[in-house]
mmCIF file of C-alpha atoms and ligand atoms in Angstrom:
data_model
loop_
_atom_site.group_PDB
_atom_site.id
_atom_site.type_symbol
_atom_site.label_atom_id
_atom_site.label_comp_id
_atom_site.label_asym_id
_atom_site.label_seq_id
_atom_site.Cartn_x
_atom_site.Cartn_y
_atom_site.Cartn_z
ATOM 1 C CA MET A 1 -16.966 -24.559 34.751
ATOM 2 C CA LEU A 2 -18.039 -21.384 33.248
ATOM 3 C CA GLN A 3 -17.446 -20.630 29.744
ATOM 4 C CA LYS A 4 -15.244 -17.425 29.258
ATOM 5 C CA ASN A 5 -17.052 -15.622 26.287
ATOM 6 C CA LYS A 6 -14.223 -15.396 23.265
ATOM 7 C CA LEU A 7 -13.090 -12.146 21.915
ATOM 8 C CA TYR A 8 -12.128 -11.415 18.197
ATOM 9 C CA LEU A 9 -10.197 -8.527 17.828
ATOM 10 C CA LYS A 10 -9.051 -7.108 14.177
ATOM 11 C CA THR A 11 -6.326 -4.528 14.013
ATOM 12 C CA PHE A 12 -6.398 -2.014 10.700
ATOM 13 C CA GLY A 13 -4.001 0.218 9.865
ATOM 14 C CA CYS A 14 -0.288 1.819 11.016
ATOM 15 C CA ALA A 15 1.889 0.466 14.344
ATOM 16 C CA GLN A 16 0.060 3.271 16.667
ATOM 17 C CA ASN A 17 -3.258 1.059 16.019
ATOM 18 C CA GLU A 18 -1.469 -2.226 16.703
ATOM 19 C CA SER A 19 -0.008 -0.154 19.682
ATOM 20 C CA ASP A 20 -3.348 0.594 21.191
ATOM 21 C CA SER A 21 -5.017 -2.883 19.842
ATOM 22 C CA GLU A 22 -2.447 -4.051 22.578
ATOM 23 C CA ARG A 23 -4.264 -2.448 25.239
ATOM 24 C CA VAL A 24 -7.579 -2.979 24.003
ATOM 25 C CA LYS A 25 -6.549 -6.885 24.306
ATOM 26 C CA THR A 26 -6.142 -6.731 28.001
ATOM 27 C CA TYR A 27 -8.415 -4.105 28.610
ATOM 28 C CA TYR A 28 -11.617 -7.006 27.464
ATOM 29 C CA GLN A 29 -9.421 -10.376 29.347
ATOM 30 C CA ASP A 30 -9.957 -8.224 32.373
ATOM 31 C CA LYS A 31 -13.497 -8.475 32.139
ATOM 32 C CA GLY A 32 -13.575 -11.787 31.768
ATOM 33 C CA TYR A 33 -13.281 -12.627 28.057
ATOM 34 C CA LYS A 34 -10.293 -15.091 26.453
ATOM 35 C CA LEU A 35 -8.878 -14.539 23.010
ATOM 36 C CA VAL A 36 -10.267 -16.300 19.618
ATOM 37 C CA ASP A 37 -8.411 -15.943 16.338
ATOM 38 C CA ASP A 38 -11.249 -16.106 14.160
ATOM 39 C CA TRP A 39 -14.626 -14.061 14.225
ATOM 40 C CA LYS A 40 -16.679 -17.169 13.514
ATOM 41 C CA LYS A 41 -15.824 -18.522 16.933
ATOM 42 C CA ALA A 42 -16.682 -14.784 19.191
ATOM 43 C CA ASP A 43 -19.637 -13.700 20.783
ATOM 44 C CA LEU A 44 -17.785 -10.149 20.295
ATOM 45 C CA VAL A 45 -16.011 -8.864 18.088
ATOM 46 C CA VAL A 46 -14.439 -5.675 17.990
ATOM 47 C CA ILE A 47 -12.621 -4.122 15.253
ATOM 48 C CA ASN A 48 -9.740 -1.202 15.914
ATOM 49 C CA SER A 49 -10.296 0.705 12.545
ATOM 50 C CA CYS A 50 -8.087 2.944 9.787
ATOM 51 C CA VAL A 51 -9.450 5.557 7.729
ATOM 52 C CA ILE A 52 -6.228 6.732 6.477
ATOM 53 C CA ARG A 53 -7.460 5.910 2.508
ATOM 54 C CA GLU A 54 -11.234 5.049 0.604
ATOM 55 C CA SER A 55 -9.635 1.333 0.536
ATOM 56 C CA ALA A 56 -8.700 1.217 4.220
ATOM 57 C CA GLU A 57 -12.097 2.759 5.285
ATOM 58 C CA ASN A 58 -13.275 0.353 2.572
ATOM 59 C CA ARG A 59 -11.837 -2.882 4.573
ATOM 60 C CA VAL A 60 -13.974 -2.086 8.175
ATOM 61 C CA TYR A 61 -17.408 -1.949 6.590
ATOM 62 C CA GLY A 62 -16.840 -5.229 4.553
ATOM 63 C CA LEU A 63 -15.823 -7.195 7.473
ATOM 64 C CA ILE A 64 -18.533 -5.657 9.761
ATOM 65 C CA ASP A 65 -21.078 -6.668 6.058
ATOM 66 C CA GLU A 66 -19.077 -10.320 5.951
ATOM 67 C CA ILE A 67 -20.230 -11.237 9.723
ATOM 68 C CA ARG A 68 -23.860 -9.791 10.601
ATOM 69 C CA LYS A 69 -24.439 -11.461 6.757
ATOM 70 C CA ALA A 70 -22.930 -14.872 8.477
ATOM 71 C CA GLU A 71 -25.823 -14.706 10.481
ATOM 72 C CA ASN A 72 -28.933 -15.864 10.760
ATOM 73 C CA SER A 73 -32.184 -16.798 13.055
ATOM 74 C CA LYS A 74 -30.601 -19.554 14.082
ATOM 75 C CA SER A 75 -27.278 -17.941 15.547
ATOM 76 C CA LYS A 76 -26.420 -15.968 18.119
ATOM 77 C CA LYS A 77 -26.455 -12.814 17.178
ATOM 78 C CA LYS A 78 -22.270 -11.284 17.748
ATOM 79 C CA LYS A 79 -21.700 -7.470 19.131
ATOM 80 C CA ILE A 80 -19.944 -5.283 17.521
ATOM 81 C CA ILE A 81 -18.198 -3.338 18.750
ATOM 82 C CA LEU A 82 -15.731 -0.134 16.399
ATOM 83 C CA THR A 83 -13.158 1.401 17.677
ATOM 84 C CA GLY A 84 -9.909 3.268 16.084
ATOM 85 C CA CYS A 85 -9.670 6.345 13.996
ATOM 86 C CA LEU A 86 -13.348 5.872 11.911
ATOM 87 C CA VAL A 87 -14.671 6.048 15.283
ATOM 88 C CA PRO A 88 -14.073 10.499 15.921
ATOM 89 C CA ILE A 89 -15.363 11.144 12.161
ATOM 90 C CA SER A 90 -18.822 9.167 12.628
ATOM 91 C CA LYS A 91 -21.611 11.388 13.061
ATOM 92 C CA LYS A 92 -23.888 8.616 13.272
ATOM 93 C CA THR A 93 -23.626 4.557 14.721
ATOM 94 C CA ILE A 94 -22.232 2.469 11.943
ATOM 95 C CA LYS A 95 -24.732 -0.197 10.531
ATOM 96 C CA GLY A 96 -24.139 -3.401 11.941
ATOM 97 C CA VAL A 97 -22.471 -2.007 14.705
ATOM 98 C CA ASP A 98 -23.160 -1.713 18.133
ATOM 99 C CA GLU A 99 -21.694 0.335 20.420
ATOM 100 C CA MET A 100 -18.947 2.754 19.068
ATOM 101 C CA MET A 101 -16.217 3.391 21.822
ATOM 102 C CA PRO A 102 -13.765 5.271 21.190
ATOM 103 C CA ILE A 103 -9.839 4.759 21.385
ATOM 104 C CA LYS A 104 -9.094 7.391 24.482
ATOM 105 C CA LYS A 105 -11.395 5.121 26.463
ATOM 106 C CA ILE A 106 -8.268 2.570 27.001
ATOM 107 C CA SER A 107 -6.007 4.726 28.923
ATOM 108 C CA PHE A 108 -2.337 4.339 28.832
ATOM 109 C CA LYS A 109 -2.414 2.574 32.473
ATOM 110 C CA VAL A 110 -3.865 -0.464 31.228
ATOM 111 C CA GLU A 111 -0.742 -3.068 30.890
ATOM 112 C CA ALA A 112 -0.057 -3.750 26.948
ATOM 113 C CA LEU A 113 -0.115 -7.802 26.339
ATOM 114 C CA ARG A 114 1.902 -7.252 23.896
ATOM 115 C CA ASP A 115 4.149 -10.091 21.402
ATOM 116 C CA LYS A 116 7.165 -11.791 22.319
ATOM 117 C CA ASN A 117 7.994 -12.511 19.332
ATOM 118 C CA ARG A 118 8.420 -8.513 17.664
ATOM 119 C CA ALA A 119 10.104 -5.002 18.877
ATOM 120 C CA ALA A 120 8.332 -3.570 22.248
ATOM 121 C CA LEU A 121 5.202 -1.352 20.879
ATOM 122 C CA ILE A 122 5.366 2.255 22.744
ATOM 123 C CA THR A 123 3.241 4.738 21.918
ATOM 124 C CA ILE A 124 4.907 8.486 22.574
ATOM 125 C CA SER A 125 2.601 10.768 21.194
ATOM 126 C CA SER A 126 -1.174 10.821 19.532
ATOM 127 C CA GLY A 127 -2.700 12.770 17.109
ATOM 128 C CA CYS A 128 -1.188 15.298 14.929
ATOM 129 C CA ASN A 129 -1.060 18.868 14.231
ATOM 130 C CA ASN A 130 0.869 19.159 11.066
ATOM 131 C CA TYR A 131 -2.658 19.337 9.147
ATOM 132 C CA CYS A 132 -0.765 18.320 6.013
ATOM 133 C CA SER A 133 -4.000 18.590 3.301
ATOM 134 C CA TYR A 134 -4.756 15.395 2.066
ATOM 135 C CA CYS A 135 -4.595 13.659 5.350
ATOM 136 C CA ILE A 136 -7.351 12.458 7.662
ATOM 137 C CA VAL A 137 -5.376 12.110 11.248
ATOM 138 C CA PRO A 138 -6.020 15.731 12.874
ATOM 139 C CA TYR A 139 -9.788 14.817 12.413
ATOM 140 C CA SER A 140 -9.743 11.061 13.297
ATOM 141 C CA ARG A 141 -7.220 11.583 16.258
ATOM 142 C CA GLY A 142 -7.221 14.835 16.711
ATOM 143 C CA LYS A 143 -4.396 17.390 18.533
ATOM 144 C CA GLU A 144 -0.977 16.331 19.157
ATOM 145 C CA ILE A 145 -0.792 15.233 22.382
ATOM 146 C CA SER A 146 2.257 14.142 23.928
ATOM 147 C CA ARG A 147 3.124 11.121 26.672
ATOM 148 C CA LYS A 148 4.762 12.788 30.239
ATOM 149 C CA MET A 149 8.486 11.252 29.549
ATOM 150 C CA ASP A 150 8.225 10.015 32.916
ATOM 151 C CA ASP A 151 5.505 7.145 31.627
ATOM 152 C CA ILE A 152 7.337 6.735 28.488
ATOM 153 C CA LEU A 153 11.102 5.268 31.020
ATOM 154 C CA LYS A 154 8.939 3.796 32.968
ATOM 155 C CA GLU A 155 6.898 1.465 30.054
ATOM 156 C CA VAL A 156 10.577 0.947 28.712
ATOM 157 C CA ASP A 157 12.042 -0.137 31.644
ATOM 158 C CA GLU A 158 8.734 -2.483 31.752
ATOM 159 C CA VAL A 159 9.490 -3.746 29.125
ATOM 160 C CA ILE A 160 12.936 -4.762 29.916
ATOM 161 C CA LYS A 161 11.628 -6.193 32.837
ATOM 162 C CA LYS A 162 10.316 -8.582 30.438
ATOM 163 C CA GLY A 163 12.911 -9.574 28.889
ATOM 164 C CA PHE A 164 12.444 -7.433 25.291
ATOM 165 C CA LYS A 165 15.765 -5.998 23.940
ATOM 166 C CA GLU A 166 13.602 -4.018 21.375
ATOM 167 C CA VAL A 167 11.181 -1.248 21.475
ATOM 168 C CA VAL A 168 9.878 1.009 19.151
ATOM 169 C CA LEU A 169 8.609 4.799 19.556
ATOM 170 C CA ILE A 170 5.447 5.733 17.729
ATOM 171 C CA GLY A 171 3.656 8.362 16.630
ATOM 172 C CA GLN A 172 2.359 9.978 14.334
ATOM 173 C CA ASN A 173 5.513 12.575 14.618
ATOM 174 C CA VAL A 174 8.316 11.628 17.147
ATOM 175 C CA ASN A 175 9.839 14.667 16.121
ATOM 176 C CA SER A 176 7.476 17.194 17.420
ATOM 177 C CA TYR A 177 7.333 14.797 20.711
ATOM 178 C CA GLY A 178 6.546 17.238 23.506
ATOM 179 C CA ALA A 179 6.051 20.637 21.426
ATOM 180 C CA ASP A 180 2.813 20.782 23.281
ATOM 181 C CA PHE A 181 5.041 20.537 26.958
ATOM 182 C CA GLY A 182 5.491 24.547 25.574
ATOM 183 C CA GLU A 183 8.728 25.224 25.432
ATOM 184 C CA LYS A 184 10.194 27.842 23.451
ATOM 185 C CA SER A 185 9.501 27.682 19.580
ATOM 186 C CA ILE A 186 11.948 28.262 16.429
ATOM 187 C CA VAL A 187 11.273 27.879 12.853
ATOM 188 C CA SER A 188 12.413 25.135 11.019
ATOM 189 C CA MET A 189 12.293 24.855 6.882
ATOM 190 C CA GLY A 190 10.106 28.017 6.842
ATOM 191 C CA LYS A 191 7.205 27.292 9.032
ATOM 192 C CA LYS A 192 7.635 28.460 13.328
ATOM 193 C CA ARG A 193 7.387 25.350 15.582
ATOM 194 C CA PHE A 194 7.542 24.534 19.163
ATOM 195 C CA LEU A 195 10.753 23.219 19.854
ATOM 196 C CA SER A 196 10.658 19.058 20.403
ATOM 197 C CA VAL A 197 11.950 16.757 23.228
ATOM 198 C CA PHE A 198 11.825 14.193 21.329
ATOM 199 C CA PRO A 199 16.127 13.868 20.610
ATOM 200 C CA ARG A 200 16.350 13.796 24.471
ATOM 201 C CA LEU A 201 13.390 10.994 25.641
ATOM 202 C CA LEU A 202 15.446 9.278 22.287
ATOM 203 C CA GLU A 203 18.734 9.349 24.502
ATOM 204 C CA LYS A 204 17.379 8.227 27.301
ATOM 205 C CA VAL A 205 15.800 4.987 26.228
ATOM 206 C CA ALA A 206 18.838 4.773 24.190
ATOM 207 C CA LYS A 207 21.233 4.615 27.018
ATOM 208 C CA LYS A 208 19.137 1.543 28.579
ATOM 209 C CA ASP A 209 20.220 -2.124 28.087
ATOM 210 C CA LEU A 210 18.561 -2.115 24.848
ATOM 211 C CA LYS A 211 19.985 -3.583 21.077
ATOM 212 C CA LYS A 212 17.660 -1.462 18.907
ATOM 213 C CA VAL A 213 15.651 1.413 19.280
ATOM 214 C CA SER A 214 13.307 2.949 16.496
ATOM 215 C CA PHE A 215 10.390 5.247 15.799
ATOM 216 C CA ILE A 216 8.628 6.082 13.585
ATOM 217 C CA SER A 217 7.529 8.162 11.729
ATOM 218 C CA SER A 218 9.706 11.055 11.532
ATOM 219 C CA ASN A 219 9.340 13.945 9.410
ATOM 220 C CA PRO A 220 11.350 15.942 7.033
ATOM 221 C CA TRP A 221 11.009 19.476 8.348
ATOM 222 C CA ASP A 222 11.512 18.573 12.457
ATOM 223 C CA PHE A 223 13.919 16.704 11.584
ATOM 224 C CA SER A 224 17.261 18.747 13.656
ATOM 225 C CA ASP A 225 21.135 18.143 13.366
ATOM 226 C CA GLU A 226 20.416 17.424 17.699
ATOM 227 C CA LEU A 227 18.544 14.323 16.179
ATOM 228 C CA ILE A 228 20.746 14.231 14.023
ATOM 229 C CA ASN A 229 23.665 14.011 16.791
ATOM 230 C CA VAL A 230 21.991 12.154 18.586
ATOM 231 C CA ILE A 231 20.849 8.714 16.382
ATOM 232 C CA ALA A 232 24.618 8.743 15.764
ATOM 233 C CA LYS A 233 25.971 9.404 19.106
ATOM 234 C CA TYR A 234 23.971 5.615 19.923
ATOM 235 C CA PRO A 235 25.203 2.672 17.502
ATOM 236 C CA ASN A 236 21.487 0.455 19.008
ATOM 237 C CA ILE A 237 19.558 3.049 17.198
ATOM 238 C CA ASP A 238 18.015 1.829 14.242
ATOM 239 C CA ARG A 239 20.124 2.983 11.393
ATOM 240 C CA LEU A 240 16.804 2.115 8.623
ATOM 241 C CA LEU A 241 15.373 5.992 9.099
ATOM 242 C CA HIS A 242 11.820 5.932 8.390
ATOM 243 C CA LEU A 243 11.616 9.876 6.291
ATOM 244 C CA PRO A 244 8.271 9.909 4.330
ATOM 245 C CA PHE A 245 9.180 13.036 1.833
ATOM 246 C CA GLN A 246 5.412 11.634 -0.129
ATOM 247 C CA SER A 247 6.465 14.102 -3.790
ATOM 248 C CA GLY A 248 9.700 15.342 -4.897
ATOM 249 C CA ASP A 249 7.710 18.212 -6.409
ATOM 250 C CA ASP A 250 8.023 21.388 -5.258
ATOM 251 C CA GLU A 251 4.569 22.479 -6.463
ATOM 252 C CA ILE A 252 3.113 19.485 -5.054
ATOM 253 C CA LEU A 253 4.529 19.828 -1.520
ATOM 254 C CA LYS A 254 3.411 23.050 -2.050
ATOM 255 C CA ARG A 255 -0.386 21.809 -2.035
ATOM 256 C CA MET A 256 -0.097 18.761 0.302
ATOM 257 C CA ASN A 257 1.190 21.603 3.079
ATOM 258 C CA ARG A 258 4.588 20.119 3.831
ATOM 259 C CA GLY A 259 7.131 23.117 4.594
ATOM 260 C CA TYR A 260 9.625 21.900 2.349
ATOM 261 C CA ASN A 261 10.616 21.814 -0.944
ATOM 262 C CA LYS A 262 12.971 18.293 -2.919
ATOM 263 C CA LYS A 263 15.615 19.634 -2.242
ATOM 264 C CA GLU A 264 15.626 20.834 1.270
ATOM 265 C CA TYR A 265 15.066 17.116 1.520
ATOM 266 C CA LEU A 266 17.735 15.887 -0.040
ATOM 267 C CA ASP A 267 19.939 18.497 1.892
ATOM 268 C CA LEU A 268 18.530 16.867 4.951
ATOM 269 C CA VAL A 269 19.394 13.009 3.509
ATOM 270 C CA LYS A 270 22.922 14.466 3.127
ATOM 271 C CA ARG A 271 23.314 16.305 6.212
ATOM 272 C CA ILE A 272 22.113 12.532 7.689
ATOM 273 C CA ARG A 273 24.718 10.687 6.035
ATOM 274 C CA LYS A 274 27.185 12.826 6.471
ATOM 275 C CA GLU A 275 26.697 12.216 10.064
ATOM 276 C CA ILE A 276 25.447 9.205 9.937
ATOM 277 C CA PRO A 277 27.373 7.006 6.908
ATOM 278 C CA GLU A 278 25.821 3.571 7.640
ATOM 279 C CA VAL A 279 22.472 5.061 7.031
ATOM 280 C CA ARG A 280 19.517 4.031 4.672
ATOM 281 C CA PHE A 281 15.683 5.869 4.718
ATOM 282 C CA SER A 282 12.483 3.936 3.771
ATOM 283 C CA THR A 283 9.699 6.337 2.916
ATOM 284 C CA ASP A 284 5.880 7.508 2.384
ATOM 285 C CA ILE A 285 5.419 8.828 -1.615
ATOM 286 C CA ILE A 286 1.926 9.728 -2.312
ATOM 287 C CA ILE A 287 1.320 9.196 -5.786
ATOM 288 C CA GLY A 288 -1.433 11.172 -8.146
ATOM 289 C CA PHE A 289 -2.514 13.867 -5.685
ATOM 290 C CA PRO A 290 -4.188 16.679 -7.276
ATOM 291 C CA GLY A 291 -2.059 18.182 -10.342
ATOM 292 C CA GLU A 292 0.803 15.659 -10.239
ATOM 293 C CA ASP A 293 1.446 15.850 -13.913
ATOM 294 C CA GLU A 294 3.845 13.558 -15.992
ATOM 295 C CA LYS A 295 7.037 16.454 -14.874
ATOM 296 C CA ALA A 296 6.235 16.470 -11.236
ATOM 297 C CA PHE A 297 5.774 12.927 -11.161
ATOM 298 C CA GLN A 298 9.464 12.670 -12.001
ATOM 299 C CA ASN A 299 10.740 14.611 -9.695
ATOM 300 C CA THR A 300 9.728 11.960 -7.253
ATOM 301 C CA VAL A 301 11.256 9.356 -9.472
ATOM 302 C CA ASP A 302 14.355 11.974 -9.411
ATOM 303 C CA VAL A 303 14.190 11.628 -5.190
ATOM 304 C CA CYS A 304 13.952 7.784 -5.264
ATOM 305 C CA LYS A 305 17.037 7.596 -7.293
ATOM 306 C CA LYS A 306 18.989 10.288 -5.656
ATOM 307 C CA VAL A 307 17.943 8.525 -1.974
ATOM 308 C CA GLY A 308 17.960 5.301 -3.094
ATOM 309 C CA PHE A 309 15.507 3.359 0.018
ATOM 310 C CA GLU A 310 15.085 0.191 0.586
ATOM 311 C CA ILE A 311 11.748 0.761 1.332
ATOM 312 C CA ALA A 312 8.707 2.855 -0.265
ATOM 313 C CA TYR A 313 5.272 2.306 0.805
ATOM 314 C CA LEU A 314 3.507 3.779 -2.491
ATOM 315 C CA ASN A 315 0.012 5.462 -1.884
ATOM 316 C CA LYS A 316 -2.526 5.978 -4.407
ATOM 317 C CA TYR A 317 -3.886 9.296 -3.566
ATOM 318 C CA SER A 318 -7.594 9.180 -2.624
ATOM 319 C CA PRO A 319 -9.494 11.892 -0.965
ATOM 320 C CA ARG A 320 -10.237 11.912 2.010
ATOM 321 C CA ARG A 321 -13.981 13.804 3.441
ATOM 322 C CA GLY A 322 -12.734 17.489 5.842
ATOM 323 C CA THR A 323 -9.296 17.675 4.200
ATOM 324 C CA VAL A 324 -8.195 20.786 2.744
ATOM 325 C CA SER A 325 -7.409 18.708 -0.346
ATOM 326 C CA ALA A 326 -10.526 16.850 -0.811
ATOM 327 C CA LYS A 327 -11.965 20.247 -0.725
ATOM 328 C CA LEU A 328 -9.274 22.522 -2.702
ATOM 329 C CA TYR A 329 -8.989 20.220 -5.713
ATOM 330 C CA GLN A 330 -10.666 18.011 -8.332
ATOM 331 C CA ASP A 331 -8.721 13.667 -7.560
ATOM 332 C CA ASP A 332 -7.911 14.427 -11.592
ATOM 333 C CA ILE A 333 -5.328 11.363 -11.824
ATOM 334 C CA PRO A 334 -7.503 8.978 -13.137
ATOM 335 C CA MET A 335 -6.720 5.402 -11.102
ATOM 336 C CA GLY A 336 -5.197 3.771 -14.934
ATOM 337 C CA GLU A 337 -2.371 5.978 -14.648
ATOM 338 C CA LYS A 338 -2.242 6.072 -11.421
ATOM 339 C CA LYS A 339 -1.331 2.154 -11.707
ATOM 340 C CA ARG A 340 0.966 2.668 -14.302
ATOM 341 C CA ARG A 341 3.214 5.275 -11.794
ATOM 342 C CA TRP A 342 2.649 2.404 -9.084
ATOM 343 C CA ASN A 343 4.545 0.028 -11.199
ATOM 344 C CA ILE A 344 7.208 2.632 -12.539
ATOM 345 C CA LEU A 345 8.107 3.389 -8.256
ATOM 346 C CA ASN A 346 7.585 -0.105 -7.480
ATOM 347 C CA ASN A 347 9.846 -1.493 -9.934
ATOM 348 C CA LEU A 348 12.530 1.640 -9.017
ATOM 349 C CA VAL A 349 12.560 0.983 -5.857
ATOM 350 C CA ASN A 350 11.043 -1.900 -4.389
ATOM 351 C CA GLN A 351 11.390 -4.984 -7.094
ATOM 352 C CA LYS A 352 15.064 -4.050 -7.760
ATOM 353 C CA LYS A 353 15.676 -5.160 -3.806
ATOM 354 C CA LYS A 354 14.614 -8.625 -4.198
HETATM 355 N N1 5AD B 401 -4.066 9.132 -0.074
HETATM 356 C C1 5AD B 401 -3.674 8.685 -0.232
HETATM 357 N N2 5AD B 401 -2.014 8.059 0.942
HETATM 358 C C2 5AD B 401 -2.243 9.076 2.302
HETATM 359 N N3 5AD B 401 -1.454 9.085 3.369
HETATM 360 C C3 5AD B 401 -2.049 9.946 3.895
HETATM 361 N N4 5AD B 401 -3.381 10.356 3.674
HETATM 362 C C4 5AD B 401 -3.517 9.688 1.685
HETATM 363 C C5 5AD B 401 -4.434 10.255 1.662
HETATM 364 N N5 5AD B 401 -5.379 10.475 1.364
HETATM 365 C C6 5AD B 401 -0.302 8.018 3.086
HETATM 366 C C7 5AD B 401 0.596 9.675 3.589
HETATM 367 C C8 5AD B 401 1.026 8.856 4.628
HETATM 368 C C9 5AD B 401 0.704 7.602 4.904
HETATM 369 C C10 5AD B 401 0.839 7.166 6.323
HETATM 370 O O1 5AD B 401 0.023 7.110 4.104
HETATM 371 O O2 5AD B 401 2.106 8.476 2.456
HETATM 372 O O3 5AD B 401 2.429 9.110 5.012
HETATM 373 FE FE1 SF4 B 402 -5.097 4.661 10.109
HETATM 374 FE FE2 SF4 B 402 -4.021 7.181 10.762
HETATM 375 FE FE3 SF4 B 402 -5.092 6.288 12.304
HETATM 376 FE FE4 SF4 B 402 -2.888 5.278 11.849
HETATM 377 S S1 SF4 B 402 -3.224 7.118 12.654
HETATM 378 S S2 SF4 B 402 -4.899 3.537 11.738
HETATM 379 S S3 SF4 B 402 -2.523 5.626 9.519
HETATM 380 S S4 SF4 B 402 -6.105 6.866 10.007
#
């Protein structure tokens, strides 16, 4: 019998990449590949890359190097295809890579090969228009494009038919889902924005036969009352809300172009708690953004104390090429200091819960 070609797929980064990778698997299976769990056994290695911080990007180069170094004159050369967030921002083919494949090539029509042991991942939008000054996503994933509501609802029905009881709706910023459909604009937290239809989508999904509906990520500025009301109304919507605040200091938030201040964030948390008393929060924080002095850091500590997050994802600031903050500000907080602050927040939020 003809032996099948073997594929090893490595996924770096966020839930969006994991979701894309589930379609990449089907794409190659349809081409006759069999999935293996070790690159050493593979003929083809596909790397779905992440570039959010330098450390993530370096892990991608590290894997390519490791594979190429292990090859010798006797072994058959593996084919390496790079996809994901590193591809659009690379001017040339990365050393050691045979093919750079834009992830857009894998259409949403390709059915995802899902992990039965976890919630079904469903991408609702990709890309981002917010331009937080530190963030490379608008460059790597482009502007925000929302999938059609009917396509998303059809996919939800399909996973329910397959036996899934939980879904996660995924987008770089789910709250602005459908803003590109061009309905009327609103002003929220000082910024002009388009009206999101996310609350409507969420309600339609929550009405289906599902035990749990989660979504990532939301941003504070367009977390509307309408969205709070939908969550309150449907007990199957996850009570653990991921609400990144990045920094508790107004000056730093301004430099980050986040469009809200500390008080507005804390007021939002209060508003949500009032309508949904059983709500819990998780968050993302950037540590050591340029200009973050002790006073600024203490504002971040203060937000942590006031909100009592269940989990905080702590990210040391990493300047990313092409972003506004990398151009305007020097990365002036020494690594040792970033580590010290990381430990303080980790002890305060994450260790306490263990
Ligand atoms: N440096 C450090 N952390 C970053 N994040 C995004 N860009 C950077 C950067 N340049 C973090 C933010 C975001 C999460 C996905 O990654 O906290 O919410
Ligand atoms: Fe990484 Fe951002 Fe791409 Fe996700 S969208 S994989 S976090 S760079």
